[in-house]
Amino acid sequence: MCDVIFEDNQVLVAVKPQNVPVQLDSSEDKDFLTMLKDYLIKEHNKQGNAFLGLVHRLDRPTGGVMVFAKNSKSAERLSKQIQDRTVDKIYFAVLNGVPKNRQGTLKNYLKKDERTNTVKICPQYEDGAKEAVLNYQVLETKNGRSLVKISLETGRSHQIRVQFAGINCPVVNDQKYGNQSEKGNLALWATEIKFDHPVTKVRHTFRVPPPYDEGAWKDFNVARFLLV
């Protein structure tokens, strides 16, 4: 069942479950885009395939709020907002470790290895390097872990995970860039998205809390940081 939180003729906003790919990949597991298209077909009694434009992505182990376009014109306009960096995306994460600065900016150059589906920090002028920038604020610390709020300036693959691992504060339960012996869902969640409606131009904000009664989230008072 899809958790759709907003829908009109132009856009659809929904919550991606953790450990579900956004779109079909080599695993051939059921993907979120297909799930939402099935929802549209059933909900609106559509015949055949339903159009749904994918304008941004989340890593497979990351859950949280996403916006999709319901027609090609909206897809084009939303994609341009993302390209122009006028779509604001906020994430919450629990880190193993405490960053030296309570708030700051991480800026690196990242390169993806498509063969292994891994990303590494690399020199600026290395072939394939792409700039990655995020801003963070440490909200709370406990038992050597940190609850952080993150806003992305760029949207690179695995960006948050790689950049925090790069300062020796990997995301809790990150099997790829952190402690491989940890078990449980990745403690990274797409909490908020802001965008201009592709037709009305009205600024929309959607906020979805992380599963704060589960796993690493339980150690922190996540709810109080979502009140504003």
Tab-separated table of C-alpha atoms in Angstrom:
chain	number	residue	atom	x	y	z
A	1	MET	CA	0.000	0.000	0.000
A	2	CYS	CA	1.385	3.421	-0.976
A	3	ASP	CA	1.502	6.233	1.563
A	4	VAL	CA	0.321	9.119	-0.631
A	5	ILE	CA	0.087	12.371	1.360
A	6	PHE	CA	-0.877	14.798	-1.407
A	7	GLU	CA	-2.170	14.534	-4.954
A	8	ASP	CA	-3.688	16.842	-7.542
A	9	ASN	CA	-3.683	16.894	-11.338
A	10	GLN	CA	-0.037	17.964	-11.490
A	11	VAL	CA	1.926	16.367	-8.662
A	12	LEU	CA	1.907	13.442	-6.288
A	13	VAL	CA	3.734	13.462	-2.951
A	14	ALA	CA	4.356	10.155	-1.209
A	15	VAL	CA	6.530	8.496	1.432
A	16	LYS	CA	9.072	6.020	0.094
A	17	PRO	CA	9.582	3.005	2.343
A	18	GLN	CA	13.110	2.124	3.332
A	19	ASN	CA	14.914	-0.624	1.399
A	20	VAL	CA	12.717	-0.196	-1.681
A	21	PRO	CA	14.380	1.000	-4.904
A	22	VAL	CA	12.968	4.207	-6.377
A	23	GLN	CA	12.880	2.678	-9.857
A	24	LEU	CA	13.476	-0.731	-11.376
A	25	ASP	CA	17.068	-1.892	-10.999
A	26	SER	CA	19.098	-5.046	-11.535
A	27	SER	CA	17.580	-6.652	-8.420
A	28	GLU	CA	14.186	-6.625	-10.166
A	29	ASP	CA	12.565	-6.032	-6.768
A	30	LYS	CA	9.274	-4.149	-6.829
A	31	ASP	CA	10.167	-0.476	-7.073
A	32	PHE	CA	8.434	2.597	-5.676
A	33	LEU	CA	7.692	4.194	-9.051
A	34	THR	CA	5.867	1.059	-10.198
A	35	MET	CA	3.980	0.878	-6.904
A	36	LEU	CA	2.756	4.445	-7.367
A	37	LYS	CA	1.775	3.850	-10.998
A	38	ASP	CA	-0.231	0.818	-9.856
A	39	TYR	CA	-1.856	3.037	-7.235
A	40	LEU	CA	-2.853	5.592	-9.895
A	41	ILE	CA	-4.274	2.917	-12.177
A	42	LYS	CA	-6.363	1.476	-9.372
A	43	GLU	CA	-7.348	4.767	-7.709
A	44	HIS	CA	-8.412	6.479	-10.942
A	45	ASN	CA	-9.564	3.436	-12.918
A	46	LYS	CA	-6.978	4.117	-15.613
A	47	GLN	CA	-6.667	1.862	-18.612
A	48	GLY	CA	-3.131	0.744	-19.406
A	49	ASN	CA	-0.040	2.464	-18.053
A	50	ALA	CA	-0.127	5.602	-15.893
A	51	PHE	CA	2.328	8.449	-16.411
A	52	LEU	CA	4.402	9.405	-13.407
A	53	GLY	CA	7.563	11.472	-13.784
A	54	LEU	CA	10.549	10.742	-11.558
A	55	VAL	CA	12.283	14.088	-10.931
A	56	HIS	CA	14.586	13.193	-8.012
A	57	ARG	CA	15.787	10.095	-6.201
A	58	LEU	CA	16.494	8.567	-2.808
A	59	ASP	CA	18.991	5.814	-2.115
A	60	ARG	CA	17.374	2.409	-1.725
A	61	PRO	CA	17.949	2.170	2.067
A	62	THR	CA	16.730	5.746	2.640
A	63	GLY	CA	13.057	6.415	3.272
A	64	GLY	CA	11.057	9.596	3.310
A	65	VAL	CA	9.090	12.154	1.352
A	66	MET	CA	9.302	12.472	-2.439
A	67	VAL	CA	7.464	14.457	-5.108
A	68	PHE	CA	6.523	13.063	-8.532
A	69	ALA	CA	5.062	14.728	-11.624
A	70	LYS	CA	1.764	13.533	-13.081
A	71	ASN	CA	2.362	14.915	-16.579
A	72	SER	CA	5.320	15.822	-18.775
A	73	LYS	CA	4.953	19.595	-18.381
A	74	SER	CA	5.017	19.348	-14.583
A	75	ALA	CA	7.977	16.986	-14.806
A	76	GLU	CA	9.858	19.540	-16.891
A	77	ARG	CA	9.095	22.385	-14.470
A	78	LEU	CA	9.947	20.410	-11.337
A	79	SER	CA	13.164	19.132	-12.922
A	80	LYS	CA	14.172	22.714	-13.677
A	81	GLN	CA	13.569	23.710	-10.060
A	82	ILE	CA	15.853	20.890	-8.951
A	83	GLN	CA	18.453	21.905	-11.511
A	84	ASP	CA	18.203	25.530	-10.310
A	85	ARG	CA	18.446	24.341	-6.680
A	86	THR	CA	15.164	25.966	-5.652
A	87	VAL	CA	13.758	22.702	-4.282
A	88	ASP	CA	14.701	22.514	-0.588
A	89	LYS	CA	15.275	19.057	0.889
A	90	ILE	CA	15.819	18.412	4.588
A	91	TYR	CA	17.075	15.118	5.987
A	92	PHE	CA	17.476	13.811	9.520
A	93	ALA	CA	20.181	11.287	10.342
A	94	VAL	CA	21.744	9.573	13.334
A	95	LEU	CA	25.528	9.443	13.117
A	96	ASN	CA	28.093	7.257	14.803
A	97	GLY	CA	30.246	9.974	16.293
A	98	VAL	CA	29.949	13.697	16.951
A	99	PRO	CA	31.092	16.212	14.309
A	100	LYS	CA	33.762	18.627	15.555
A	101	ASN	CA	31.544	21.620	14.739
A	102	ARG	CA	27.934	21.797	15.935
A	103	GLN	CA	26.954	23.188	12.572
A	104	GLY	CA	28.754	23.628	9.332
A	105	THR	CA	29.083	22.893	5.640
A	106	LEU	CA	30.642	19.832	4.051
A	107	LYS	CA	32.018	20.345	0.579
A	108	ASN	CA	33.700	17.548	-1.354
A	109	TYR	CA	34.095	16.172	-4.832
A	110	LEU	CA	32.562	12.753	-5.327
A	111	LYS	CA	33.006	10.088	-7.970
A	112	LYS	CA	30.728	7.112	-8.507
A	113	ASP	CA	31.856	3.651	-9.537
A	114	GLU	CA	28.880	2.317	-11.499
A	115	ARG	CA	30.294	-1.199	-11.452
A	116	THR	CA	30.263	-1.475	-7.649
A	117	ASN	CA	27.559	1.169	-7.009
A	118	THR	CA	29.837	2.944	-4.558
A	119	VAL	CA	30.906	6.574	-4.268
A	120	LYS	CA	34.218	7.957	-3.054
A	121	ILE	CA	35.627	11.373	-2.162
A	122	CYS	CA	38.167	12.348	-4.785
A	123	PRO	CA	40.284	15.308	-5.943
A	124	GLN	CA	38.435	18.113	-7.709
A	125	TYR	CA	40.106	17.530	-11.053
A	126	GLU	CA	39.762	13.741	-11.165
A	127	ASP	CA	37.817	12.588	-14.203
A	128	GLY	CA	34.145	12.164	-13.279
A	129	ALA	CA	34.357	14.207	-10.072
A	130	LYS	CA	31.207	16.136	-9.122
A	131	GLU	CA	30.879	18.809	-6.455
A	132	ALA	CA	28.819	17.853	-3.394
A	133	VAL	CA	27.710	20.393	-0.788
A	134	LEU	CA	25.529	19.970	2.288
A	135	ASN	CA	24.823	21.984	5.428
A	136	TYR	CA	24.231	20.341	8.786
A	137	GLN	CA	23.258	21.132	12.346
A	138	VAL	CA	23.815	18.832	15.312
A	139	LEU	CA	20.521	18.783	17.200
A	140	GLU	CA	21.361	16.401	20.035
A	141	THR	CA	24.133	14.035	21.131
A	142	LYS	CA	23.918	10.904	23.246
A	143	ASN	CA	26.208	7.957	23.916
A	144	GLY	CA	28.656	8.930	21.218
A	145	ARG	CA	25.986	9.396	18.568
A	146	SER	CA	24.500	12.536	17.021
A	147	LEU	CA	21.084	13.471	15.707
A	148	VAL	CA	21.671	15.853	12.807
A	149	LYS	CA	19.540	17.948	10.487
A	150	ILE	CA	20.875	18.197	6.939
A	151	SER	CA	20.005	20.439	4.044
A	152	LEU	CA	21.351	19.549	0.619
A	153	GLU	CA	22.689	22.080	-1.840
A	154	THR	CA	23.469	19.318	-4.333
A	155	GLY	CA	21.857	15.933	-4.823
A	156	ARG	CA	24.655	13.473	-5.553
A	157	SER	CA	24.303	9.727	-5.261
A	158	HIS	CA	25.009	8.520	-1.690
A	159	GLN	CA	26.106	12.088	-0.883
A	160	ILE	CA	25.092	12.339	2.780
A	161	ARG	CA	26.428	8.895	3.599
A	162	VAL	CA	29.800	9.427	1.918
A	163	GLN	CA	30.396	12.943	3.216
A	164	PHE	CA	29.709	12.071	6.857
A	165	ALA	CA	31.776	8.905	6.569
A	166	GLY	CA	34.500	11.231	5.258
A	167	ILE	CA	34.614	13.039	8.637
A	168	ASN	CA	34.535	9.722	10.531
A	169	CYS	CA	30.866	10.113	11.506
A	170	PRO	CA	29.104	7.538	9.323
A	171	VAL	CA	25.341	7.174	9.376
A	172	VAL	CA	24.204	4.473	11.806
A	173	ASN	CA	23.540	1.111	10.129
A	174	ASP	CA	25.253	2.103	6.887
A	175	GLN	CA	26.350	-1.270	5.553
A	176	LYS	CA	28.239	0.322	2.654
A	177	TYR	CA	30.132	3.247	4.193
A	178	GLY	CA	29.999	2.559	7.913
A	179	ASN	CA	30.179	-0.332	10.360
A	180	GLN	CA	29.210	-3.451	8.406
A	181	SER	CA	28.513	-5.379	11.610
A	182	GLU	CA	25.584	-3.089	12.518
A	183	LYS	CA	22.115	-4.425	11.837
A	184	GLY	CA	18.900	-2.524	11.172
A	185	ASN	CA	17.560	0.144	8.879
A	186	LEU	CA	19.793	2.990	7.787
A	187	ALA	CA	19.297	5.946	10.152
A	188	LEU	CA	18.749	8.440	7.344
A	189	TRP	CA	15.374	9.932	6.443
A	190	ALA	CA	14.126	12.484	3.907
A	191	THR	CA	12.073	14.544	6.337
A	192	GLU	CA	10.981	17.600	4.370
A	193	ILE	CA	10.651	18.874	0.825
A	194	LYS	CA	9.724	22.367	-0.396
A	195	PHE	CA	8.922	23.213	-4.001
A	196	ASP	CA	6.884	25.625	-6.103
A	197	HIS	CA	3.767	24.049	-7.556
A	198	PRO	CA	4.410	23.651	-11.308
A	199	VAL	CA	1.133	25.390	-12.250
A	200	THR	CA	-0.004	27.624	-9.381
A	201	LYS	CA	3.583	28.591	-8.383
A	202	VAL	CA	2.514	28.430	-4.718
A	203	ARG	CA	5.300	27.236	-2.425
A	204	HIS	CA	4.432	23.829	-0.938
A	205	THR	CA	6.040	22.244	2.117
A	206	PHE	CA	5.648	18.593	3.102
A	207	ARG	CA	7.171	17.168	6.269
A	208	VAL	CA	7.229	13.501	7.273
A	209	PRO	CA	8.876	12.423	10.551
A	210	PRO	CA	11.421	9.615	10.602
A	211	PRO	CA	10.364	6.399	12.357
A	212	TYR	CA	11.459	7.827	15.720
A	213	ASP	CA	10.084	4.914	17.741
A	214	GLU	CA	12.431	2.497	15.969
A	215	GLY	CA	16.119	1.655	16.003
A	216	ALA	CA	18.689	4.417	16.534
A	217	TRP	CA	16.005	7.114	16.424
A	218	LYS	CA	14.609	5.982	19.793
A	219	ASP	CA	17.580	7.411	21.679
A	220	PHE	CA	16.691	10.972	20.682
A	221	ASN	CA	13.798	13.363	21.176
A	222	VAL	CA	13.217	13.639	17.425
A	223	ALA	CA	9.623	14.877	17.685
A	224	ARG	CA	10.513	18.198	19.345
A	225	PHE	CA	12.753	19.152	16.427
A	226	LEU	CA	9.864	18.744	13.987
A	227	LEU	CA	7.530	21.249	15.626
A	228	VAL	CA	8.740	24.270	13.632
